[in-house]
Amino acid sequence: MMLDRSFLHWPFLEERHRALVERLETWVAQHCEHVDHRDVDAACRELVHRLGRDGWLKHSAPGDDPSEKIDVRTLALIRETLARHSGLADFAFAMQGLGAGPISLFGTAAQKAHWLPKTRSGAAIAAFALSEPASGSDVANISTTARRDRDAYVLDGEKTWISNGGIADLYVVFARTGEAPGAKGLSAFIVRGDNPGLSVAERIETIAPHPLARLAFKNCRVDAADLIGANGDGFKIAMTTLDVFRTSVGAAALGFARRALAETLRRAKSRELFGAPLSELQMVQGHIADMAIEIDAMALLVYRAAWAKDAGAPRVTREAAMAKLYATEAAQRVIDAAVQIHGGDGVRAGHPVETLYREIRALRIYEGASDVQKIVIARSVLSSAAGR
Ligand SMILES: Cc1cc2nc3c(=O)[nH]c(=O)nc-3n(C[C@H](O)[C@H](O)[C@H](O)COP(=O)(O)OP(=O)(O)OC[C@H]3O[C@@H](n4cnc5c(N)ncnc54)[C@H](O)[C@@H]3O)c2cc1C
C-alpha cells in the first residue's frame, strides 16, 4: 500500500507509538484480512477474540491497577491502522473500549476486577447503551427508567442503535433514576448479556453491516452493586467516556481516508487513459493534492487532541470535537474523490473504495452528529472570548 508514514515522526508521538504501529501492521496483515465478513456477528466475535488473544485490547481500557491510564494516542493509532484494513476490526476494538470505558473510568474496585480482565482479553464483548428511539442527540431526554427495589434496580424501557446489541456479554446502560429533571437524573448500570429482562427487539441493518440492535428492557433486575458511580452521575459518566473516545472516531475516519488515497494512487498510476497514466491528468492531480492536504489536516487535529489529553489537559472537549468533526467530514470528501477517480469500479460492490464509501457515512452521525460538534466548538470558542 502506498502510504505516507512521515506523521509518525511528528512531535505528538513517541518512540513507543512508532514501535506499536510497526507491530500492529504486521499483525493486521496476518490476522485481519482473512476474516469472513458475511456473518457480521461471527466475524465480530472472531475479531474480538483475536484482538484480545494477541494483547491489543489491553490498550482499549486501562486495567484495575490504579497506575494505568488510557493513552489516547495509542487508541487513535490502533483505530487508524485497523480502519485502514477493516472497518469491522476497528469497530470490534472501539466497542471494547467504549463499552468498558465507564467501568474503567468510574467503576468500583470490584467492578473493575470482574469486568476489565474479560473485556481486555476478549473473553467478554462490551456495549454502550445510551441512545433511545426518542433521544439520540437529545441525550438528556432519556426515558428508560431504573427503579430501586431493595438491593436491586429494575430497568424498563428501550435502547436503540446499540453496537454489539445481541452479541455483547456486558452492556453499560444509562437510565433515569430521577434525582433531578433532565441530565442530572440519570445513572449508569452494568447489565449482563444473559439477563432475562433484556431482549433484542430488532436487528438493525445498515449500509455498512455491523452488529446493531434495538434492545428492550422489561422488568430487568440488576444488583445494586451494578450501579456505576453514584445515582445521578449517568450523564457525566457518558460524556466523560465519549470525551475520551471521540478523538478516536476521527482516527478511524483518518484510517479510511488513508486507505482511499492509497487505492487512488495505485489506480491513477496503473490506469492508462488517452495514452498516458491517469495520474498525468492535471485535474486528477488536483484531486490528489486536495486528498493529501485534507489527510494531513485530519491527522494534525486528531493527534493534537490525543496528545492534549495524554499531556494532562483536564478537558479536551473542544479539541476532540474539532478532530471528530473535521476528520469525519473530510474523510467523506476524500473517499468520494477516490470513488470518482476509480470510475465505474468505484461503485462496484465489494471494491475497497465502495466499501469505504459506505463505512464512513455513519461516523458523521454517531457519538455526536457533526452539527452537534459544531455547537460544542462554537460554545467553547464563545465562552473563551467572554467579556472581551
Ligand atoms: C452505526 C451506528 C452505531 C451506533 N452505535 C451506538 C451505540 O453503540 N450506543 C449508543 O448509545 N448509540 C449508538 N448510535 C446512536 C447514535 O449515537 C445516534 O444515532 C446519534 O446520537 C444521533 O441520534 P438520532 O439518530 O436519534 O438522530 P437525531 O437526534 O434525531 O438527530 C438527527 C439529526 O439532527 C441534527 N441535529 C441534532 N441535534 C442538532 C442540534 N442541536 N443542532 C443542529 N442539528 C442537530 C443532526 O444532523 C442529526 O444527525 C449509533 C448510531 C449509528 C448510526
Short mmCIF file of C-alpha atoms and ligand atoms in Angstrom, two decimals:
data_model
loop_
_atom_site.label_atom_id
_atom_site.label_comp_id
_atom_site.label_asym_id
_atom_site.label_seq_id
_atom_site.Cartn_x
_atom_site.Cartn_y
_atom_site.Cartn_z
CA MET A 1 0.00 0.00 0.00
CA MET A 2 1.39 3.46 -0.91
CA LEU A 3 1.42 5.21 2.45
CA ASP A 4 2.98 8.38 3.78
CA ARG A 5 4.30 7.38 7.24
CA SER A 6 6.04 10.70 7.99
CA PHE A 7 3.31 11.64 10.51
CA LEU A 8 4.70 9.01 12.86
CA HIS A 9 7.65 11.35 13.45
CA TRP A 10 5.53 14.36 14.35
CA PRO A 11 6.20 15.71 17.85
CA PHE A 12 2.86 14.44 19.20
CA LEU A 13 4.10 10.86 19.04
CA GLU A 14 6.85 8.96 20.86
CA GLU A 15 9.12 6.02 20.04
CA ARG A 16 6.75 3.60 21.84
CA HIS A 17 3.94 4.70 19.49
CA ARG A 18 6.06 4.07 16.39
CA ALA A 19 7.05 0.63 17.72
CA LEU A 20 3.40 -0.23 18.41
CA VAL A 21 2.34 0.74 14.87
CA GLU A 22 5.11 -1.44 13.39
CA ARG A 23 3.93 -4.45 15.41
CA LEU A 24 0.28 -3.78 14.60
CA GLU A 25 0.95 -3.51 10.85
CA THR A 26 2.49 -6.99 10.89
CA TRP A 27 -0.35 -8.37 12.99
CA VAL A 28 -3.08 -6.86 10.82
CA ALA A 29 -1.60 -8.32 7.64
CA GLN A 30 -1.70 -11.79 9.21
CA HIS A 31 -4.93 -11.69 11.20
CA CYS A 32 -7.35 -9.14 9.77
CA GLU A 33 -7.51 -9.75 6.07
CA HIS A 34 -8.80 -13.31 6.48
CA VAL A 35 -11.97 -12.80 8.49
CA ASP A 36 -15.19 -13.92 6.78
CA HIS A 37 -17.43 -10.81 6.85
CA ARG A 38 -20.59 -12.47 5.51
CA ASP A 39 -21.84 -13.18 9.04
CA VAL A 40 -21.06 -9.95 10.92
CA ASP A 41 -21.85 -11.37 14.37
CA ALA A 42 -19.46 -14.29 13.92
CA ALA A 43 -16.84 -12.02 12.29
CA CYS A 44 -17.07 -9.56 15.15
CA ARG A 45 -16.76 -12.28 17.80
CA GLU A 46 -13.74 -13.68 15.95
CA LEU A 47 -12.09 -10.26 15.71
CA VAL A 48 -12.63 -9.53 19.43
CA HIS A 49 -11.17 -12.96 20.22
CA ARG A 50 -8.07 -12.37 18.07
CA LEU A 51 -7.56 -8.76 19.25
CA GLY A 52 -7.82 -9.93 22.86
CA ARG A 53 -5.69 -13.06 22.48
CA ASP A 54 -2.83 -11.06 21.00
CA GLY A 55 -2.92 -8.25 23.56
CA TRP A 56 -4.33 -5.34 21.50
CA LEU A 57 -7.45 -4.92 23.61
CA LYS A 58 -5.32 -4.10 26.66
CA HIS A 59 -5.00 -0.65 25.09
CA SER A 60 -8.80 -0.22 24.79
CA ALA A 61 -9.24 0.34 28.56
CA PRO A 62 -6.78 0.57 31.45
CA GLY A 63 -6.81 -2.42 33.83
CA ASP A 64 -7.68 -2.38 37.53
CA ASP A 65 -4.19 -1.19 38.53
CA PRO A 66 -4.69 2.48 39.53
CA SER A 67 -1.34 3.45 37.99
CA GLU A 68 -2.55 2.52 34.49
CA LYS A 69 -4.20 5.25 32.47
CA ILE A 70 -5.60 5.39 28.98
CA ASP A 71 -3.26 6.64 26.23
CA VAL A 72 -5.44 8.35 23.64
CA ARG A 73 -2.61 8.47 21.08
CA THR A 74 -2.36 4.67 21.28
CA LEU A 75 -6.14 4.38 20.91
CA ALA A 76 -6.02 6.64 17.86
CA LEU A 77 -3.09 4.84 16.23
CA ILE A 78 -4.72 1.44 16.71
CA ARG A 79 -8.04 2.64 15.30
CA GLU A 80 -6.38 4.39 12.36
CA THR A 81 -4.37 1.28 11.50
CA LEU A 82 -7.26 -1.18 11.89
CA ALA A 83 -9.66 1.08 9.95
CA ARG A 84 -7.22 1.19 7.03
CA HIS A 85 -7.64 -2.57 6.68
CA SER A 86 -11.08 -3.42 8.04
CA GLY A 87 -13.97 -1.29 9.27
CA LEU A 88 -15.23 -4.25 11.30
CA ALA A 89 -11.87 -4.77 13.07
CA ASP A 90 -11.87 -1.09 14.02
CA PHE A 91 -15.48 -1.41 15.25
CA ALA A 92 -14.62 -4.51 17.33
CA PHE A 93 -11.68 -2.73 19.00
CA ALA A 94 -13.53 0.56 19.55
CA MET A 95 -16.58 -1.01 21.17
CA GLN A 96 -14.49 -2.92 23.72
CA GLY A 97 -13.12 0.48 24.77
CA LEU A 98 -16.40 2.42 24.72
CA GLY A 99 -18.32 -0.38 26.48
CA ALA A 100 -15.70 -0.85 29.20
CA GLY A 101 -14.92 2.90 29.42
CA PRO A 102 -17.49 3.81 32.13
CA ILE A 103 -16.24 0.94 34.34
CA SER A 104 -12.59 1.76 33.79
CA LEU A 105 -13.16 5.49 34.46
CA PHE A 106 -15.82 5.35 37.23
CA GLY A 107 -16.24 1.71 38.36
CA THR A 108 -15.67 0.30 41.83
CA ALA A 109 -12.63 -1.90 42.50
CA ALA A 110 -14.91 -4.97 42.40
CA GLN A 111 -16.49 -3.94 39.06
CA LYS A 112 -13.07 -3.33 37.53
CA ALA A 113 -11.64 -6.59 38.86
CA HIS A 114 -14.59 -8.56 37.48
CA TRP A 115 -15.05 -6.99 34.04
CA LEU A 116 -11.83 -5.41 32.80
CA PRO A 117 -9.76 -8.62 32.57
CA LYS A 118 -12.62 -10.03 30.48
CA THR A 119 -13.03 -7.08 28.08
CA ARG A 120 -9.24 -6.72 27.76
CA SER A 121 -8.70 -10.39 26.93
CA GLY A 122 -11.67 -10.61 24.56
CA ALA A 123 -13.49 -13.05 26.90
CA ALA A 124 -16.43 -10.60 27.18
CA ILE A 125 -17.87 -8.43 24.39
CA ALA A 126 -18.87 -4.94 25.56
CA ALA A 127 -21.60 -2.47 24.53
CA PHE A 128 -22.53 1.11 25.43
CA ALA A 129 -26.31 1.64 25.57
CA LEU A 130 -27.22 5.33 25.67
CA SER A 131 -29.40 6.17 22.63
CA GLU A 132 -33.16 5.65 22.59
CA PRO A 133 -35.78 5.97 19.85
CA ALA A 134 -36.77 9.46 21.14
CA SER A 135 -33.36 10.58 22.40
CA GLY A 136 -30.29 10.31 20.22
CA SER A 137 -28.72 13.78 20.05
CA ASP A 138 -31.04 14.85 22.89
CA VAL A 139 -29.39 12.59 25.48
CA ALA A 140 -30.91 14.39 28.48
CA ASN A 141 -34.36 13.21 27.32
CA ILE A 142 -33.71 9.52 28.12
CA SER A 143 -36.90 7.74 29.24
CA THR A 144 -35.63 4.26 30.21
CA THR A 145 -36.18 4.07 33.97
CA ALA A 146 -34.32 2.35 36.79
CA ARG A 147 -36.38 1.92 39.95
CA ARG A 148 -34.78 0.94 43.25
CA ASP A 149 -36.25 -2.26 44.73
CA ARG A 150 -34.49 -3.27 48.00
CA ASP A 151 -30.99 -4.48 46.98
CA ALA A 152 -31.69 -4.22 43.24
CA TYR A 153 -32.64 -1.79 40.46
CA VAL A 154 -35.34 -2.63 37.93
CA LEU A 155 -34.84 -1.26 34.40
CA ASP A 156 -37.69 -0.70 31.94
CA GLY A 157 -37.50 0.92 28.50
CA GLU A 158 -35.79 0.70 25.12
CA LYS A 159 -32.35 1.43 23.71
CA THR A 160 -31.64 1.63 20.01
CA TRP A 161 -28.70 1.71 17.61
CA ILE A 162 -26.71 -0.31 20.12
CA SER A 163 -23.45 -1.55 18.62
CA ASN A 164 -22.80 -5.19 19.59
CA GLY A 165 -26.51 -5.38 20.54
CA GLY A 166 -27.35 -9.08 20.73
CA ILE A 167 -23.76 -10.35 20.92
CA ALA A 168 -22.48 -8.43 23.96
CA ASP A 169 -21.83 -10.04 27.36
CA LEU A 170 -21.70 -6.65 29.09
CA TYR A 171 -23.98 -3.66 28.46
CA VAL A 172 -23.42 -0.34 30.20
CA VAL A 173 -26.96 1.07 30.25
CA PHE A 174 -27.93 4.65 31.07
CA ALA A 175 -31.34 5.04 32.72
CA ARG A 176 -33.40 7.61 34.57
CA THR A 177 -33.25 7.32 38.36
CA GLY A 178 -34.89 10.72 38.81
CA GLU A 179 -32.65 12.58 41.28
CA ALA A 180 -33.38 15.75 39.26
CA PRO A 181 -35.03 16.58 35.91
CA GLY A 182 -33.13 16.11 32.63
CA ALA A 183 -29.43 15.28 32.52
CA LYS A 184 -29.00 15.32 36.30
CA GLY A 185 -31.41 12.42 36.89
CA LEU A 186 -29.56 9.66 35.01
CA SER A 187 -27.45 6.77 36.31
CA ALA A 188 -25.28 4.09 34.66
CA PHE A 189 -25.70 0.34 35.22
CA ILE A 190 -23.95 -2.87 34.28
CA VAL A 191 -26.37 -5.32 32.65
CA ARG A 192 -25.18 -8.82 31.78
CA GLY A 193 -25.97 -10.09 28.28
CA ASP A 194 -27.84 -13.11 29.69
CA ASN A 195 -30.13 -11.05 31.97
CA PRO A 196 -33.66 -12.47 31.32
CA GLY A 197 -35.12 -8.93 31.39
CA LEU A 198 -33.04 -7.91 28.34
CA SER A 199 -34.04 -8.91 24.80
CA VAL A 200 -33.29 -7.92 21.21
CA ALA A 201 -36.40 -6.15 19.88
CA GLU A 202 -34.99 -5.58 16.38
CA ARG A 203 -31.80 -6.23 14.46
CA ILE A 204 -30.83 -3.09 12.52
CA GLU A 205 -29.25 -3.45 9.07
CA THR A 206 -27.19 -0.50 7.84
CA ILE A 207 -25.27 0.44 4.69
CA ALA A 208 -22.07 -0.87 6.28
CA PRO A 209 -23.04 -4.10 8.10
CA HIS A 210 -22.11 -4.19 11.80
CA PRO A 211 -23.93 -5.92 14.69
CA LEU A 212 -26.57 -3.33 15.71
CA ALA A 213 -29.81 -3.76 17.60
CA ARG A 214 -32.73 -2.15 19.36
CA LEU A 215 -32.96 -3.59 22.86
CA ALA A 216 -35.96 -4.00 25.17
CA PHE A 217 -35.61 -3.88 28.96
CA LYS A 218 -38.65 -5.37 30.71
CA ASN A 219 -38.53 -5.78 34.47
CA CYS A 220 -34.76 -6.13 34.04
CA ARG A 221 -33.31 -6.59 37.56
CA VAL A 222 -29.70 -5.76 38.28
CA ASP A 223 -27.91 -5.92 41.61
CA ALA A 224 -27.46 -2.58 43.42
CA ALA A 225 -23.72 -3.30 43.20
CA ASP A 226 -24.03 -2.95 39.40
CA LEU A 227 -24.60 0.81 39.65
CA ILE A 228 -21.55 2.64 38.20
CA GLY A 229 -20.58 5.77 40.17
CA ALA A 230 -23.31 7.47 42.20
CA ASN A 231 -27.00 7.94 41.45
CA GLY A 232 -27.37 10.97 39.19
CA ASP A 233 -23.84 10.61 37.71
CA GLY A 234 -25.01 8.91 34.50
CA PHE A 235 -24.79 11.92 32.18
CA LYS A 236 -21.32 12.86 33.46
CA ILE A 237 -20.14 9.24 33.05
CA ALA A 238 -21.47 9.07 29.47
CA MET A 239 -19.97 12.43 28.45
CA THR A 240 -16.57 11.80 30.08
CA THR A 241 -16.33 8.43 28.32
CA LEU A 242 -17.31 9.96 24.98
CA ASP A 243 -14.76 12.75 25.54
CA VAL A 244 -12.00 10.13 25.57
CA PHE A 245 -13.29 8.15 22.59
CA ARG A 246 -14.48 10.98 20.31
CA THR A 247 -10.94 11.71 19.13
CA SER A 248 -10.57 8.06 18.16
CA VAL A 249 -13.63 8.30 15.87
CA GLY A 250 -11.63 10.94 13.98
CA ALA A 251 -8.71 8.49 13.90
CA ALA A 252 -10.89 5.78 12.35
CA ALA A 253 -12.03 8.29 9.68
CA LEU A 254 -8.36 9.11 9.07
CA GLY A 255 -7.61 5.41 8.54
CA PHE A 256 -10.44 5.13 5.99
CA ALA A 257 -9.17 8.24 4.18
CA ARG A 258 -5.58 6.97 4.06
CA ARG A 259 -6.79 3.72 2.52
CA ALA A 260 -8.82 5.69 -0.04
CA LEU A 261 -5.76 7.72 -1.03
CA ALA A 262 -3.58 4.60 -1.26
CA GLU A 263 -6.14 2.91 -3.54
CA THR A 264 -6.38 6.10 -5.63
CA LEU A 265 -2.61 6.37 -6.11
CA ARG A 266 -2.41 2.74 -7.19
CA ARG A 267 -5.26 3.24 -9.63
CA ALA A 268 -4.06 6.59 -11.01
CA LYS A 269 -0.61 5.19 -11.72
CA SER A 270 -1.76 1.95 -13.33
CA ARG A 271 -4.82 3.03 -15.34
CA GLU A 272 -3.99 4.20 -18.87
CA LEU A 273 -6.27 6.85 -20.38
CA PHE A 274 -5.75 8.92 -23.54
CA GLY A 275 -2.36 7.24 -23.99
CA ALA A 276 -0.94 8.04 -20.55
CA PRO A 277 -1.47 7.09 -16.90
CA LEU A 278 -4.49 8.72 -15.25
CA SER A 279 -2.08 10.33 -12.77
CA GLU A 280 -0.83 12.65 -15.53
CA LEU A 281 -4.19 14.37 -15.93
CA GLN A 282 -3.94 17.63 -14.04
CA MET A 283 -7.49 17.54 -12.73
CA VAL A 284 -6.73 14.12 -11.22
CA GLN A 285 -3.59 15.64 -9.69
CA GLY A 286 -5.77 18.40 -8.25
CA HIS A 287 -7.92 15.76 -6.50
CA ILE A 288 -4.81 14.00 -5.22
CA ALA A 289 -3.40 17.25 -3.80
CA ASP A 290 -6.72 18.02 -2.06
CA MET A 291 -6.86 14.50 -0.62
CA ALA A 292 -3.30 14.70 0.72
CA ILE A 293 -3.88 18.11 2.34
CA GLU A 294 -7.12 17.00 3.98
CA ILE A 295 -5.46 13.85 5.32
CA ASP A 296 -2.63 15.85 6.91
CA ALA A 297 -5.12 18.33 8.39
CA MET A 298 -7.18 15.46 9.83
CA ALA A 299 -4.08 13.84 11.30
CA LEU A 300 -2.94 17.13 12.87
CA LEU A 301 -6.30 17.67 14.58
CA VAL A 302 -6.62 14.04 15.69
CA TYR A 303 -3.10 13.74 17.16
CA ARG A 304 -3.26 17.24 18.67
CA ALA A 305 -6.43 16.27 20.57
CA ALA A 306 -4.98 12.90 21.61
CA TRP A 307 -1.70 14.46 22.76
CA ALA A 308 -3.50 17.22 24.70
CA LYS A 309 -5.46 14.62 26.69
CA ASP A 310 -2.38 12.44 27.29
CA ALA A 311 -0.37 15.50 28.35
CA GLY A 312 -2.87 16.06 31.18
CA ALA A 313 -5.38 18.62 29.90
CA PRO A 314 -8.37 18.29 32.25
CA ARG A 315 -10.92 18.62 29.42
CA VAL A 316 -10.36 18.27 25.67
CA THR A 317 -13.97 18.80 24.64
CA ARG A 318 -13.16 21.44 22.03
CA GLU A 319 -10.10 19.67 20.61
CA ALA A 320 -11.88 16.30 20.44
CA ALA A 321 -14.97 17.84 18.81
CA MET A 322 -12.78 19.56 16.19
CA ALA A 323 -10.90 16.33 15.48
CA LYS A 324 -14.07 14.26 15.18
CA LEU A 325 -15.97 16.82 13.10
CA TYR A 326 -13.20 17.69 10.69
CA ALA A 327 -11.81 14.18 10.22
CA THR A 328 -15.18 12.53 9.56
CA GLU A 329 -16.36 15.26 7.15
CA ALA A 330 -13.02 15.44 5.30
CA ALA A 331 -12.75 11.64 5.07
CA GLN A 332 -16.14 11.61 3.33
CA ARG A 333 -14.77 14.10 0.74
CA VAL A 334 -11.53 12.14 0.28
CA ILE A 335 -13.38 8.87 -0.20
CA ASP A 336 -15.83 10.48 -2.62
CA ALA A 337 -12.89 11.69 -4.72
CA ALA A 338 -11.41 8.17 -4.61
CA VAL A 339 -14.67 6.72 -5.94
CA GLN A 340 -14.70 9.33 -8.72
CA ILE A 341 -11.14 8.57 -9.81
CA HIS A 342 -11.90 4.84 -9.89
CA GLY A 343 -14.72 5.42 -12.42
CA GLY A 344 -17.20 2.54 -12.62
CA ASP A 345 -15.02 0.34 -10.44
CA GLY A 346 -15.51 2.89 -7.66
CA VAL A 347 -19.13 1.83 -7.28
CA ARG A 348 -18.60 -1.88 -7.93
CA ALA A 349 -19.91 -3.84 -4.91
CA GLY A 350 -17.02 -5.09 -2.82
CA HIS A 351 -14.37 -2.77 -4.25
CA PRO A 352 -12.32 -1.27 -1.37
CA VAL A 353 -13.36 2.32 -2.18
CA GLU A 354 -17.03 1.31 -2.48
CA THR A 355 -16.76 -0.31 0.95
CA LEU A 356 -15.10 2.82 2.37
CA TYR A 357 -17.86 4.98 0.87
CA ARG A 358 -20.41 3.01 2.91
CA GLU A 359 -18.25 2.66 6.05
CA ILE A 360 -17.53 6.38 6.52
CA ARG A 361 -21.11 7.64 6.48
CA ALA A 362 -22.25 6.71 9.99
CA LEU A 363 -19.21 8.32 11.62
CA ARG A 364 -20.67 11.76 10.83
CA ILE A 365 -23.77 10.80 12.84
CA TYR A 366 -22.78 8.73 15.87
CA GLU A 367 -21.04 9.86 19.07
CA GLY A 368 -22.46 13.32 18.40
CA ALA A 369 -23.52 14.29 14.86
CA SER A 370 -21.42 16.87 13.00
CA ASP A 371 -23.98 19.60 13.68
CA VAL A 372 -23.78 18.87 17.41
CA GLN A 373 -19.96 19.04 17.33
CA LYS A 374 -20.24 22.50 15.73
CA ILE A 375 -22.39 23.67 18.62
CA VAL A 376 -19.88 22.30 21.14
CA ILE A 377 -16.99 24.06 19.36
CA ALA A 378 -18.84 27.35 18.97
CA ARG A 379 -19.87 27.40 22.65
CA SER A 380 -16.29 26.78 23.71
CA VAL A 381 -14.91 29.47 21.40
CA LEU A 382 -17.57 31.96 22.53
CA SER A 383 -17.03 31.26 26.21
CA SER A 384 -13.26 31.68 25.93
CA ALA A 385 -13.93 35.08 24.34
CA ALA A 386 -16.49 36.05 27.02
CA GLY A 387 -16.02 39.52 28.45
CA ARG A 388 -13.61 40.69 25.77
C1 LIG B 1 -23.82 2.87 13.06
C2 LIG B 1 -24.29 3.46 14.34
C3 LIG B 1 -23.83 2.95 15.55
C4 LIG B 1 -24.29 3.48 16.77
N1 LIG B 1 -23.86 2.91 17.94
C5 LIG B 1 -24.37 3.37 19.12
C6 LIG B 1 -24.03 2.73 20.37
O1 LIG B 1 -23.23 1.79 20.41
N2 LIG B 1 -24.60 3.19 21.51
C7 LIG B 1 -25.48 4.23 21.52
O2 LIG B 1 -25.95 4.59 22.60
N3 LIG B 1 -25.83 4.85 20.36
C8 LIG B 1 -25.30 4.44 19.17
N4 LIG B 1 -25.67 5.05 17.98
C9 LIG B 1 -26.67 6.12 18.01
C10 LIG B 1 -26.11 7.47 17.69
O3 LIG B 1 -25.35 7.96 18.75
C11 LIG B 1 -27.30 8.38 17.31
O4 LIG B 1 -27.78 7.92 16.06
C12 LIG B 1 -26.90 9.84 17.23
O5 LIG B 1 -26.66 10.35 18.52
C13 LIG B 1 -28.00 10.68 16.56
O6 LIG B 1 -29.21 10.44 17.19
P1 LIG B 1 -30.51 10.11 16.29
O7 LIG B 1 -30.18 9.01 15.35
O8 LIG B 1 -31.63 9.91 17.22
O9 LIG B 1 -30.71 11.41 15.44
P2 LIG B 1 -31.41 12.79 15.93
O10 LIG B 1 -31.06 13.06 17.35
O11 LIG B 1 -32.84 12.73 15.55
O12 LIG B 1 -30.66 13.85 15.04
C14 LIG B 1 -30.86 13.89 13.63
C15 LIG B 1 -30.01 14.94 13.03
O13 LIG B 1 -30.39 16.22 13.50
C16 LIG B 1 -29.28 17.09 13.50
N5 LIG B 1 -29.15 17.66 14.84
C17 LIG B 1 -29.28 17.03 16.02
N6 LIG B 1 -29.11 17.88 17.05
C18 LIG B 1 -28.88 19.09 16.50
C19 LIG B 1 -28.64 20.37 17.03
N7 LIG B 1 -28.59 20.56 18.37
N8 LIG B 1 -28.47 21.39 16.16
C20 LIG B 1 -28.48 21.19 14.82
N9 LIG B 1 -28.72 19.99 14.26
C21 LIG B 1 -28.90 18.96 15.08
C22 LIG B 1 -28.05 16.25 13.12
O14 LIG B 1 -27.79 16.42 11.74
C23 LIG B 1 -28.52 14.84 13.37
O15 LIG B 1 -27.84 13.89 12.58
C24 LIG B 1 -25.19 4.56 16.76
C25 LIG B 1 -25.64 5.09 15.54
C26 LIG B 1 -25.22 4.56 14.34
C27 LIG B 1 -25.73 5.14 13.06
#
